[in-house]
């Protein structure tokens, strides 16, 4: 992204092109938002593509539509369409890819077992869990960390995740009915050592703990 911007600015300085005010406002806005939020890059791409095409167009002034080869163009388009459909991953391949990043098996467990409504989990898995479990279950936090900061949830999440003296108090404050944590995380070791929490599920990626109702 930064290399593309640098290249564009250098070319613009050497071979300047005038743009409308509306275009400049859109480009500057999407650049600023992309610097703040990586997810905005897709919007930047849509806005920047026509700008880049116009800059590239100065080298295509000799283009003559009459010299186009319709059959060659059609073959290229057909090859691109075949590539899109031919290489599109199957459901099995998508699931295999997700299992390497997200707690797919643990979420399957949550679908078939009632572990209560108040589930703690890591922000890295929040978006997947919204997609996989909504609207049956809400997440504790997801990757949009800024929206959780205003109510103090982000600070509490950090305290729980990194195991501070406030962790035990916060587990009770939110009346958590289960915790889904990554395998090997310090919180897993902590919950496993507490007498009032029990492990109800585990796999190579994640572990689920529930409060021990007998101990309560």
Tab-separated table of C-alpha atoms in Angstrom:
chain	number	residue	atom	x	y	z
A	1	UNK	CA	0.000	0.000	0.000
A	2	UNK	CA	2.746	2.472	0.970
A	3	UNK	CA	4.951	1.484	-1.981
A	4	UNK	CA	1.998	2.001	-4.329
A	5	UNK	CA	1.330	5.451	-2.877
A	6	UNK	CA	4.986	6.444	-3.074
A	7	UNK	CA	5.189	5.307	-6.697
A	8	UNK	CA	2.015	7.188	-7.560
A	9	UNK	CA	3.241	10.429	-5.958
A	10	UNK	CA	6.622	10.182	-7.722
A	11	UNK	CA	4.988	9.615	-11.124
A	12	UNK	CA	2.489	12.409	-10.415
A	13	UNK	CA	5.347	14.830	-9.679
A	14	UNK	CA	7.238	13.858	-12.838
A	15	UNK	CA	4.192	13.690	-15.145
A	16	UNK	CA	1.463	15.697	-13.416
A	17	UNK	CA	-2.214	15.121	-14.197
A	18	UNK	CA	-5.095	17.298	-13.026
A	19	UNK	CA	-7.959	15.659	-11.149
A	20	UNK	CA	-11.373	16.911	-10.123
A	21	UNK	CA	-11.927	18.134	-6.574
A	22	UNK	CA	-14.332	15.239	-5.934
A	23	UNK	CA	-11.696	12.696	-6.976
A	24	UNK	CA	-9.011	14.282	-4.797
A	25	UNK	CA	-11.333	14.338	-1.778
A	26	UNK	CA	-12.174	10.639	-2.241
A	27	UNK	CA	-8.521	9.644	-2.721
A	28	UNK	CA	-7.301	11.619	0.312
A	29	UNK	CA	-10.163	10.292	2.461
A	30	UNK	CA	-9.559	6.629	1.535
A	31	UNK	CA	-5.800	6.998	2.026
A	32	UNK	CA	-6.333	8.419	5.506
A	33	UNK	CA	-8.872	5.757	6.476
A	34	UNK	CA	-6.653	2.970	5.113
A	35	UNK	CA	-3.768	4.212	7.264
A	36	UNK	CA	-6.047	3.998	10.319
A	37	UNK	CA	-7.937	0.786	9.483
A	38	UNK	CA	-6.553	-1.934	7.229
A	39	UNK	CA	-10.071	-3.142	6.413
A	40	UNK	CA	-10.615	0.110	4.483
A	41	UNK	CA	-8.057	-0.928	1.838
A	42	UNK	CA	-10.776	-2.542	-0.260
A	43	UNK	CA	-12.558	0.824	-0.534
A	44	UNK	CA	-9.256	2.519	-1.336
A	45	UNK	CA	-8.696	0.007	-4.147
A	46	UNK	CA	-12.040	0.831	-5.774
A	47	UNK	CA	-11.388	4.586	-5.567
A	48	UNK	CA	-7.734	4.411	-6.609
A	49	UNK	CA	-8.138	2.064	-9.604
A	50	UNK	CA	-9.663	4.720	-11.942
A	51	UNK	CA	-7.010	7.239	-10.843
A	52	UNK	CA	-4.252	4.759	-11.610
A	53	UNK	CA	-5.894	3.898	-14.933
A	54	UNK	CA	-5.932	7.550	-15.946
A	55	UNK	CA	-2.267	7.915	-15.037
A	56	UNK	CA	-1.480	4.770	-17.015
A	57	UNK	CA	-3.533	6.026	-19.954
A	58	UNK	CA	-0.905	8.612	-20.984
A	59	UNK	CA	1.200	5.707	-22.310
A	60	UNK	CA	-1.710	4.312	-24.367
A	61	UNK	CA	-2.372	7.290	-26.603
A	62	UNK	CA	-1.552	5.265	-29.698
A	63	UNK	CA	-4.389	2.835	-28.977
A	64	UNK	CA	-6.733	2.198	-31.935
A	65	UNK	CA	-9.921	0.285	-31.250
A	66	UNK	CA	-10.066	-0.900	-34.866
A	67	UNK	CA	-6.920	-2.969	-34.394
A	68	UNK	CA	-8.412	-4.972	-31.529
A	69	UNK	CA	-8.620	-8.742	-32.045
A	70	UNK	CA	-12.082	-9.714	-30.821
A	71	UNK	CA	-11.391	-13.457	-30.737
A	72	UNK	CA	-8.182	-13.021	-28.772
A	73	UNK	CA	-9.958	-10.769	-26.272
A	74	UNK	CA	-12.805	-13.259	-25.960
A	75	UNK	CA	-10.322	-16.089	-25.339
A	76	UNK	CA	-8.574	-14.079	-22.631
A	77	UNK	CA	-11.874	-13.239	-20.934
A	78	UNK	CA	-12.955	-16.884	-21.104
A	79	UNK	CA	-9.641	-17.959	-19.563
A	80	UNK	CA	-10.106	-15.459	-16.721
A	81	UNK	CA	-13.658	-16.658	-16.078
A	82	UNK	CA	-12.484	-20.283	-16.062
A	83	UNK	CA	-9.708	-19.355	-13.642
A	84	UNK	CA	-12.171	-17.687	-11.255
A	85	UNK	CA	-14.497	-20.695	-11.173
A	86	UNK	CA	-11.834	-23.371	-11.565
A	87	UNK	CA	-9.680	-22.212	-8.673
A	88	UNK	CA	-12.499	-21.156	-6.358
A	89	UNK	CA	-12.020	-23.232	-3.181
A	90	UNK	CA	-14.547	-25.924	-2.312
A	91	UNK	CA	-16.419	-25.974	0.999
A	92	UNK	CA	-14.069	-28.679	2.270
A	93	UNK	CA	-11.005	-26.642	1.351
A	94	UNK	CA	-12.465	-23.512	2.942
A	95	UNK	CA	-13.185	-25.395	6.142
A	96	UNK	CA	-9.666	-26.834	6.161
A	97	UNK	CA	-8.246	-23.326	5.812
A	98	UNK	CA	-10.479	-21.971	8.581
A	99	UNK	CA	-9.489	-24.802	10.916
A	100	UNK	CA	-5.900	-23.584	10.740
A	101	UNK	CA	-6.859	-20.107	11.996
A	102	UNK	CA	-10.174	-20.328	13.868
A	103	UNK	CA	-11.631	-22.673	16.531
A	104	UNK	CA	-13.974	-24.428	14.073
A	105	UNK	CA	-14.292	-27.625	16.129
A	106	UNK	CA	-14.885	-25.716	19.356
A	107	UNK	CA	-17.625	-23.692	17.665
A	108	UNK	CA	-19.209	-26.953	16.502
A	109	UNK	CA	-19.198	-28.021	20.161
A	110	UNK	CA	-20.858	-24.746	21.188
A	111	UNK	CA	-23.607	-25.289	18.623
A	112	UNK	CA	-24.602	-28.590	20.221
A	113	UNK	CA	-23.991	-27.853	23.911
A	114	UNK	CA	-25.549	-25.225	26.106
A	115	UNK	CA	-22.697	-23.489	27.880
A	116	UNK	CA	-24.685	-20.406	28.830
A	117	UNK	CA	-25.036	-17.019	27.177
A	118	UNK	CA	-21.966	-15.242	28.557
A	119	UNK	CA	-19.000	-16.577	26.615
A	120	UNK	CA	-15.520	-15.070	26.867
A	121	UNK	CA	-13.204	-15.441	23.879
A	122	UNK	CA	-10.228	-13.740	22.243
A	123	UNK	CA	-10.625	-10.773	19.897
A	124	UNK	CA	-8.841	-12.671	17.098
A	125	UNK	CA	-11.727	-15.147	16.941
A	126	UNK	CA	-14.556	-12.678	17.500
A	127	UNK	CA	-15.425	-11.999	13.855
A	128	UNK	CA	-15.485	-15.697	12.995
A	129	UNK	CA	-17.699	-16.446	15.970
A	130	UNK	CA	-20.126	-13.676	14.985
A	131	UNK	CA	-20.351	-15.228	11.533
A	132	UNK	CA	-20.641	-18.799	12.818
A	133	UNK	CA	-22.878	-18.367	15.887
A	134	UNK	CA	-24.977	-15.255	15.268
A	135	UNK	CA	-27.719	-14.572	16.246
A	136	UNK	CA	-27.825	-17.354	18.865
A	137	UNK	CA	-24.785	-16.097	20.733
A	138	UNK	CA	-23.058	-12.748	21.203
A	139	UNK	CA	-19.297	-12.401	21.509
A	140	UNK	CA	-17.377	-10.837	24.370
A	141	UNK	CA	-15.134	-8.890	21.961
A	142	UNK	CA	-14.003	-8.928	18.323
A	143	UNK	CA	-11.330	-7.305	16.181
A	144	UNK	CA	-13.002	-3.872	16.145
A	145	UNK	CA	-11.213	-2.976	19.364
A	146	UNK	CA	-11.895	0.756	19.210
A	147	UNK	CA	-15.653	0.328	19.691
A	148	UNK	CA	-15.069	-1.640	22.908
A	149	UNK	CA	-12.814	1.007	24.431
A	150	UNK	CA	-15.465	3.576	25.305
A	151	UNK	CA	-17.319	1.385	27.828
A	152	UNK	CA	-14.100	0.023	29.350
A	153	UNK	CA	-14.574	-3.495	27.961
A	154	UNK	CA	-11.280	-3.388	26.074
A	155	UNK	CA	-9.309	-2.627	29.242
A	156	UNK	CA	-11.121	-5.402	31.103
A	157	UNK	CA	-10.418	-7.808	28.243
A	158	UNK	CA	-6.698	-7.009	28.374
A	159	UNK	CA	-6.694	-7.552	32.142
A	160	UNK	CA	-8.331	-10.975	31.738
A	161	UNK	CA	-6.263	-12.075	28.753
A	162	UNK	CA	-2.878	-11.169	30.245
A	163	UNK	CA	-3.720	-12.420	33.740
A	164	UNK	CA	-3.494	-9.506	36.163
A	165	UNK	CA	-4.601	-9.322	39.832
A	166	UNK	CA	-8.002	-8.182	38.509
A	167	UNK	CA	-8.647	-11.293	36.414
A	168	UNK	CA	-10.607	-13.240	39.031
A	169	UNK	CA	-12.719	-10.189	39.891
A	170	UNK	CA	-13.498	-9.555	36.201
A	171	UNK	CA	-14.514	-13.163	35.567
A	172	UNK	CA	-17.130	-12.692	38.274
A	173	UNK	CA	-18.044	-9.155	37.218
A	174	UNK	CA	-19.151	-10.326	33.772
A	175	UNK	CA	-20.766	-13.478	35.212
A	176	UNK	CA	-19.090	-15.518	32.493
A	177	UNK	CA	-20.726	-18.861	31.825
A	178	UNK	CA	-17.825	-20.175	29.714
A	179	UNK	CA	-14.362	-19.222	28.443
A	180	UNK	CA	-13.047	-20.223	25.019
A	181	UNK	CA	-9.288	-19.659	25.061
A	182	UNK	CA	-6.417	-20.548	22.720
A	183	UNK	CA	-4.454	-23.667	23.605
A	184	UNK	CA	-1.273	-22.790	25.490
A	185	UNK	CA	-2.389	-19.287	26.489
A	186	UNK	CA	-1.634	-18.246	30.067
A	187	UNK	CA	-5.349	-17.921	30.806
A	188	UNK	CA	-5.788	-21.637	30.067
A	189	UNK	CA	-3.236	-22.521	32.750
A	190	UNK	CA	-4.906	-20.146	35.182
A	191	UNK	CA	-8.447	-21.475	34.661
A	192	UNK	CA	-7.237	-25.070	34.857
A	193	UNK	CA	-5.775	-24.329	38.303
A	194	UNK	CA	-8.935	-22.727	39.697
A	195	UNK	CA	-11.125	-25.081	41.721
A	196	UNK	CA	-14.341	-23.379	40.591
A	197	UNK	CA	-13.700	-23.843	36.845
A	198	UNK	CA	-13.621	-27.083	34.860
A	199	UNK	CA	-12.451	-28.018	31.373
A	200	UNK	CA	-15.390	-29.266	29.249
A	201	UNK	CA	-13.760	-29.294	25.793
A	202	UNK	CA	-10.287	-29.195	24.271
A	203	UNK	CA	-8.572	-29.753	20.929
A	204	UNK	CA	-5.232	-28.833	19.363
A	205	UNK	CA	-6.249	-25.178	18.997
A	206	UNK	CA	-8.623	-24.240	21.803
A	207	UNK	CA	-10.036	-25.098	25.216
A	208	UNK	CA	-13.452	-24.387	26.744
A	209	UNK	CA	-13.909	-23.922	30.489
A	210	UNK	CA	-17.125	-23.654	32.461
A	211	UNK	CA	-17.708	-22.654	36.082
A	212	UNK	CA	-17.991	-25.731	38.260
A	213	UNK	CA	-21.549	-25.520	39.561
A	214	UNK	CA	-20.750	-28.035	42.297
A	215	UNK	CA	-18.010	-25.764	43.621
A	216	UNK	CA	-20.326	-22.771	43.457
